[in-house]
Amino acid sequence: MMMKTLSRRALLIAACAVAAPALAHDYRVGDLVIDHPWARATVPGQKAGGAFLTIENRGGQADRLLSAAAPTERVGRTEMHSMRMEGNVMRMREIDAIDIPAGQTVTLKPGGLHLMFMGLTAPLKAGEKLPVVLTFERSGTITVEVHVQAASAASAKNPDGDSHHKH
Ligand SMILES: [Cu+2]
């Protein structure tokens, strides 16, 4: 009995070792490599939160991100946003698609293009993972895990990605 317990534990450890490469946290679909999807933790009452990732197109043909969706009741809907300065105010607006040119890497990051979880019913907590379904025009659909990270002190300088947004 003891032996059985031990060997099961050994198996679990082995399984974890095998799973380790997943910690690299990137995904491939078609010619696209999607790296490090993450979102900012939100505070109670905050209705929207930004999510970010990089998309590298290793192929010879352009692709486009057509939609993102978080299949959880905690998120009302997920939008794609761009940001630009209007005078001294950073404003964001919803866009229909994000172009992923052939051979290029598009970075969704605070202050730039981003995904926006709208209508949050509960805060996103640091350490959580949220599945998000990305649909590309050419490469199809893939589900990635968005890792929720604490909003860093540095991010307070960037008027993006969370409740400071002006629509
Ligand atoms: Cu936004």
PDB file of C-alpha atoms and ligand atoms in Angstrom:
ATOM      1  CA  MET A   1       0.000   0.000   0.000  1.00  0.00           C
ATOM      2  CA  MET A   2       2.791   2.331   0.988  1.00  0.00           C
ATOM      3  CA  MET A   3       4.636   1.500  -2.212  1.00  0.00           C
ATOM      4  CA  LYS A   4       1.558   2.223  -4.251  1.00  0.00           C
ATOM      5  CA  THR A   5       1.151   5.648  -2.652  1.00  0.00           C
ATOM      6  CA  LEU A   6       4.784   6.474  -3.246  1.00  0.00           C
ATOM      7  CA  SER A   7       4.714   5.432  -6.854  1.00  0.00           C
ATOM      8  CA  ARG A   8       1.597   7.466  -7.450  1.00  0.00           C
ATOM      9  CA  ARG A   9       3.322  10.495  -6.028  1.00  0.00           C
ATOM     10  CA  ALA A  10       6.336   9.783  -8.226  1.00  0.00           C
ATOM     11  CA  LEU A  11       4.019   9.639 -11.211  1.00  0.00           C
ATOM     12  CA  LEU A  12       2.491  12.964 -10.271  1.00  0.00           C
ATOM     13  CA  ILE A  13       5.921  14.541 -10.041  1.00  0.00           C
ATOM     14  CA  ALA A  14       6.816  13.084 -13.421  1.00  0.00           C
ATOM     15  CA  ALA A  15       3.589  14.470 -14.875  1.00  0.00           C
ATOM     16  CA  CYS A  16       4.456  17.910 -13.550  1.00  0.00           C
ATOM     17  CA  ALA A  17       7.894  17.705 -15.123  1.00  0.00           C
ATOM     18  CA  VAL A  18       6.358  16.811 -18.455  1.00  0.00           C
ATOM     19  CA  ALA A  19       3.904  19.699 -18.136  1.00  0.00           C
ATOM     20  CA  ALA A  20       6.680  22.182 -17.362  1.00  0.00           C
ATOM     21  CA  PRO A  21       7.178  23.431 -20.938  1.00  0.00           C
ATOM     22  CA  ALA A  22       3.608  24.771 -20.756  1.00  0.00           C
ATOM     23  CA  LEU A  23       4.975  27.364 -18.342  1.00  0.00           C
ATOM     24  CA  ALA A  24       6.659  28.965 -21.326  1.00  0.00           C
ATOM     25  CA  HIS A  25       3.080  29.998 -21.982  1.00  0.00           C
ATOM     26  CA  ASP A  26       2.991  30.250 -25.715  1.00  0.00           C
ATOM     27  CA  TYR A  27       0.612  28.831 -28.269  1.00  0.00           C
ATOM     28  CA  ARG A  28       0.730  27.995 -31.956  1.00  0.00           C
ATOM     29  CA  VAL A  29      -2.104  28.034 -34.441  1.00  0.00           C
ATOM     30  CA  GLY A  30      -1.298  27.860 -38.134  1.00  0.00           C
ATOM     31  CA  ASP A  31       1.673  30.153 -38.752  1.00  0.00           C
ATOM     32  CA  LEU A  32       0.975  32.200 -35.638  1.00  0.00           C
ATOM     33  CA  VAL A  33       2.810  32.051 -32.328  1.00  0.00           C
ATOM     34  CA  ILE A  34       0.953  33.662 -29.447  1.00  0.00           C
ATOM     35  CA  ASP A  35       3.040  34.473 -26.428  1.00  0.00           C
ATOM     36  CA  HIS A  36       2.344  35.337 -22.818  1.00  0.00           C
ATOM     37  CA  PRO A  37      -1.310  36.330 -22.676  1.00  0.00           C
ATOM     38  CA  TRP A  38      -1.817  38.284 -19.452  1.00  0.00           C
ATOM     39  CA  ALA A  39      -4.313  40.597 -17.862  1.00  0.00           C
ATOM     40  CA  ARG A  40      -4.199  43.144 -15.118  1.00  0.00           C
ATOM     41  CA  ALA A  41      -5.781  42.340 -11.803  1.00  0.00           C
ATOM     42  CA  THR A  42      -8.802  44.556 -11.164  1.00  0.00           C
ATOM     43  CA  VAL A  43     -10.254  46.087  -8.034  1.00  0.00           C
ATOM     44  CA  PRO A  44     -13.795  45.463  -6.751  1.00  0.00           C
ATOM     45  CA  GLY A  45     -16.296  47.566  -8.684  1.00  0.00           C
ATOM     46  CA  GLN A  46     -14.020  47.920 -11.691  1.00  0.00           C
ATOM     47  CA  LYS A  47     -16.090  47.039 -14.736  1.00  0.00           C
ATOM     48  CA  ALA A  48     -13.372  46.604 -17.337  1.00  0.00           C
ATOM     49  CA  GLY A  49      -9.855  45.179 -17.472  1.00  0.00           C
ATOM     50  CA  GLY A  50      -7.137  45.106 -20.117  1.00  0.00           C
ATOM     51  CA  ALA A  51      -5.511  41.967 -21.496  1.00  0.00           C
ATOM     52  CA  PHE A  52      -2.307  41.757 -23.498  1.00  0.00           C
ATOM     53  CA  LEU A  53      -0.275  39.321 -25.587  1.00  0.00           C
ATOM     54  CA  THR A  54       2.044  39.124 -28.553  1.00  0.00           C
ATOM     55  CA  ILE A  55       1.173  37.523 -31.882  1.00  0.00           C
ATOM     56  CA  GLU A  56       3.988  36.576 -34.237  1.00  0.00           C
ATOM     57  CA  ASN A  57       3.162  35.695 -37.833  1.00  0.00           C
ATOM     58  CA  ARG A  58       5.848  33.319 -39.081  1.00  0.00           C
ATOM     59  CA  GLY A  59       4.023  32.715 -42.338  1.00  0.00           C
ATOM     60  CA  GLY A  60       4.090  34.441 -45.697  1.00  0.00           C
ATOM     61  CA  GLN A  61       0.522  35.650 -45.636  1.00  0.00           C
ATOM     62  CA  ALA A  62      -1.164  38.293 -43.566  1.00  0.00           C
ATOM     63  CA  ASP A  63      -3.719  37.280 -40.983  1.00  0.00           C
ATOM     64  CA  ARG A  64      -6.154  39.177 -38.816  1.00  0.00           C
ATOM     65  CA  LEU A  65      -7.468  38.723 -35.313  1.00  0.00           C
ATOM     66  CA  LEU A  66     -11.221  38.934 -35.780  1.00  0.00           C
ATOM     67  CA  SER A  67     -12.458  38.369 -32.264  1.00  0.00           C
ATOM     68  CA  ALA A  68     -11.610  37.466 -28.716  1.00  0.00           C
ATOM     69  CA  ALA A  69     -14.042  35.933 -26.272  1.00  0.00           C
ATOM     70  CA  ALA A  70     -13.791  34.883 -22.644  1.00  0.00           C
ATOM     71  CA  PRO A  71     -16.246  32.014 -22.150  1.00  0.00           C
ATOM     72  CA  THR A  72     -16.971  32.806 -18.517  1.00  0.00           C
ATOM     73  CA  GLU A  73     -19.926  34.478 -16.860  1.00  0.00           C
ATOM     74  CA  ARG A  74     -17.556  36.870 -15.134  1.00  0.00           C
ATOM     75  CA  VAL A  75     -16.890  38.715 -18.360  1.00  0.00           C
ATOM     76  CA  GLY A  76     -19.778  40.310 -20.215  1.00  0.00           C
ATOM     77  CA  ARG A  77     -17.931  40.573 -23.508  1.00  0.00           C
ATOM     78  CA  THR A  78     -14.409  40.987 -24.783  1.00  0.00           C
ATOM     79  CA  GLU A  79     -13.519  43.813 -27.134  1.00  0.00           C
ATOM     80  CA  MET A  80     -10.444  44.727 -29.137  1.00  0.00           C
ATOM     81  CA  HIS A  81      -9.275  48.277 -28.486  1.00  0.00           C
ATOM     82  CA  SER A  82      -6.787  50.691 -29.927  1.00  0.00           C
ATOM     83  CA  MET A  83      -5.466  53.748 -28.115  1.00  0.00           C
ATOM     84  CA  ARG A  84      -4.358  57.144 -29.233  1.00  0.00           C
ATOM     85  CA  MET A  85      -3.625  60.501 -27.708  1.00  0.00           C
ATOM     86  CA  GLU A  86      -6.198  63.250 -28.050  1.00  0.00           C
ATOM     87  CA  GLY A  87      -4.546  66.343 -26.669  1.00  0.00           C
ATOM     88  CA  ASN A  88      -3.274  65.177 -23.308  1.00  0.00           C
ATOM     89  CA  VAL A  89      -5.819  62.419 -22.903  1.00  0.00           C
ATOM     90  CA  MET A  90      -5.263  58.834 -23.976  1.00  0.00           C
ATOM     91  CA  ARG A  91      -8.460  57.550 -25.503  1.00  0.00           C
ATOM     92  CA  MET A  92      -9.356  54.078 -26.629  1.00  0.00           C
ATOM     93  CA  ARG A  93     -11.901  52.841 -29.081  1.00  0.00           C
ATOM     94  CA  GLU A  94     -13.217  49.495 -30.160  1.00  0.00           C
ATOM     95  CA  ILE A  95     -11.833  48.135 -33.421  1.00  0.00           C
ATOM     96  CA  ASP A  96     -13.174  45.398 -35.691  1.00  0.00           C
ATOM     97  CA  ALA A  97      -9.941  43.491 -36.193  1.00  0.00           C
ATOM     98  CA  ILE A  98      -6.207  43.543 -35.532  1.00  0.00           C
ATOM     99  CA  ASP A  99      -3.961  43.074 -38.565  1.00  0.00           C
ATOM    100  CA  ILE A 100      -1.138  40.558 -38.197  1.00  0.00           C
ATOM    101  CA  PRO A 101       1.125  41.249 -41.205  1.00  0.00           C
ATOM    102  CA  ALA A 102       3.189  38.408 -42.683  1.00  0.00           C
ATOM    103  CA  GLY A 103       6.535  37.975 -40.945  1.00  0.00           C
ATOM    104  CA  GLN A 104       5.754  40.490 -38.228  1.00  0.00           C
ATOM    105  CA  THR A 105       5.024  40.492 -34.523  1.00  0.00           C
ATOM    106  CA  VAL A 106       2.127  42.499 -33.171  1.00  0.00           C
ATOM    107  CA  THR A 107       2.310  43.350 -29.499  1.00  0.00           C
ATOM    108  CA  LEU A 108      -0.795  44.074 -27.493  1.00  0.00           C
ATOM    109  CA  LYS A 109       0.437  46.019 -24.501  1.00  0.00           C
ATOM    110  CA  PRO A 110      -0.543  48.674 -21.982  1.00  0.00           C
ATOM    111  CA  GLY A 111      -0.826  51.989 -23.801  1.00  0.00           C
ATOM    112  CA  GLY A 112      -1.393  50.348 -27.173  1.00  0.00           C
ATOM    113  CA  LEU A 113      -3.580  47.737 -28.772  1.00  0.00           C
ATOM    114  CA  HIS A 114      -5.250  45.559 -26.186  1.00  0.00           C
ATOM    115  CA  LEU A 115      -8.122  43.266 -25.410  1.00  0.00           C
ATOM    116  CA  MET A 116     -10.670  44.600 -22.976  1.00  0.00           C
ATOM    117  CA  PHE A 117     -12.843  42.505 -20.728  1.00  0.00           C
ATOM    118  CA  MET A 118     -16.066  44.465 -20.373  1.00  0.00           C
ATOM    119  CA  GLY A 119     -18.852  44.062 -17.857  1.00  0.00           C
ATOM    120  CA  LEU A 120     -16.795  42.269 -15.222  1.00  0.00           C
ATOM    121  CA  THR A 121     -19.030  40.761 -12.553  1.00  0.00           C
ATOM    122  CA  ALA A 122     -16.147  39.967 -10.184  1.00  0.00           C
ATOM    123  CA  PRO A 123     -12.578  41.243  -9.865  1.00  0.00           C
ATOM    124  CA  LEU A 124      -9.785  39.512 -11.755  1.00  0.00           C
ATOM    125  CA  LYS A 125      -7.368  38.316  -9.093  1.00  0.00           C
ATOM    126  CA  ALA A 126      -3.624  38.004  -9.480  1.00  0.00           C
ATOM    127  CA  GLY A 127      -2.658  34.382 -10.042  1.00  0.00           C
ATOM    128  CA  GLU A 128      -5.876  33.367 -11.767  1.00  0.00           C
ATOM    129  CA  LYS A 129      -6.081  32.055 -15.301  1.00  0.00           C
ATOM    130  CA  LEU A 130      -8.848  32.906 -17.700  1.00  0.00           C
ATOM    131  CA  PRO A 131      -9.496  31.067 -20.960  1.00  0.00           C
ATOM    132  CA  VAL A 132      -9.829  33.339 -23.967  1.00  0.00           C
ATOM    133  CA  VAL A 133     -10.815  32.153 -27.422  1.00  0.00           C
ATOM    134  CA  LEU A 134      -9.018  33.975 -30.238  1.00  0.00           C
ATOM    135  CA  THR A 135     -10.393  33.738 -33.767  1.00  0.00           C
ATOM    136  CA  PHE A 136      -8.145  34.540 -36.721  1.00  0.00           C
ATOM    137  CA  GLU A 137      -9.254  35.057 -40.292  1.00  0.00           C
ATOM    138  CA  ARG A 138      -6.771  32.574 -41.793  1.00  0.00           C
ATOM    139  CA  SER A 139      -5.423  30.508 -38.948  1.00  0.00           C
ATOM    140  CA  GLY A 140      -8.690  29.714 -37.223  1.00  0.00           C
ATOM    141  CA  THR A 141      -9.457  29.537 -33.548  1.00  0.00           C
ATOM    142  CA  ILE A 142      -7.351  28.841 -30.485  1.00  0.00           C
ATOM    143  CA  THR A 143      -8.026  29.020 -26.771  1.00  0.00           C
ATOM    144  CA  VAL A 144      -5.256  30.596 -24.702  1.00  0.00           C
ATOM    145  CA  GLU A 145      -4.936  30.983 -20.956  1.00  0.00           C
ATOM    146  CA  VAL A 146      -4.677  34.560 -19.828  1.00  0.00           C
ATOM    147  CA  HIS A 147      -2.674  34.883 -16.626  1.00  0.00           C
ATOM    148  CA  VAL A 148      -3.887  37.581 -14.285  1.00  0.00           C
ATOM    149  CA  GLN A 149      -1.045  39.623 -12.826  1.00  0.00           C
ATOM    150  CA  ALA A 150      -1.001  42.241 -10.115  1.00  0.00           C
ATOM    151  CA  ALA A 151      -1.151  45.773 -11.482  1.00  0.00           C
ATOM    152  CA  SER A 152       2.415  46.939 -10.954  1.00  0.00           C
ATOM    153  CA  ALA A 153       3.397  50.282  -9.483  1.00  0.00           C
ATOM    154  CA  ALA A 154       4.887  51.232 -12.831  1.00  0.00           C
ATOM    155  CA  SER A 155       1.589  50.694 -14.583  1.00  0.00           C
ATOM    156  CA  ALA A 156       0.050  53.539 -12.593  1.00  0.00           C
ATOM    157  CA  LYS A 157       1.979  55.874 -14.864  1.00  0.00           C
ATOM    158  CA  ASN A 158       0.285  54.463 -17.926  1.00  0.00           C
ATOM    159  CA  PRO A 159      -3.258  55.727 -18.329  1.00  0.00           C
ATOM    160  CA  ASP A 160      -4.350  52.561 -20.057  1.00  0.00           C
ATOM    161  CA  GLY A 161      -5.787  49.160 -19.586  1.00  0.00           C
ATOM    162  CA  ASP A 162      -8.093  49.856 -16.687  1.00  0.00           C
ATOM    163  CA  SER A 163     -10.572  52.172 -15.099  1.00  0.00           C
ATOM    164  CA  HIS A 164      -8.793  55.373 -16.121  1.00  0.00           C
ATOM    165  CA  HIS A 165      -9.832  54.810 -19.686  1.00  0.00           C
ATOM    166  CA  LYS A 166     -11.906  57.408 -21.409  1.00  0.00           C
ATOM    167  CA  HIS A 167     -14.153  55.973 -24.086  1.00  0.00           C
TER     168      HIS A 167
HETATM  169 CU    CU B   1      -9.612  49.326 -23.574  1.00  0.00          CU
END
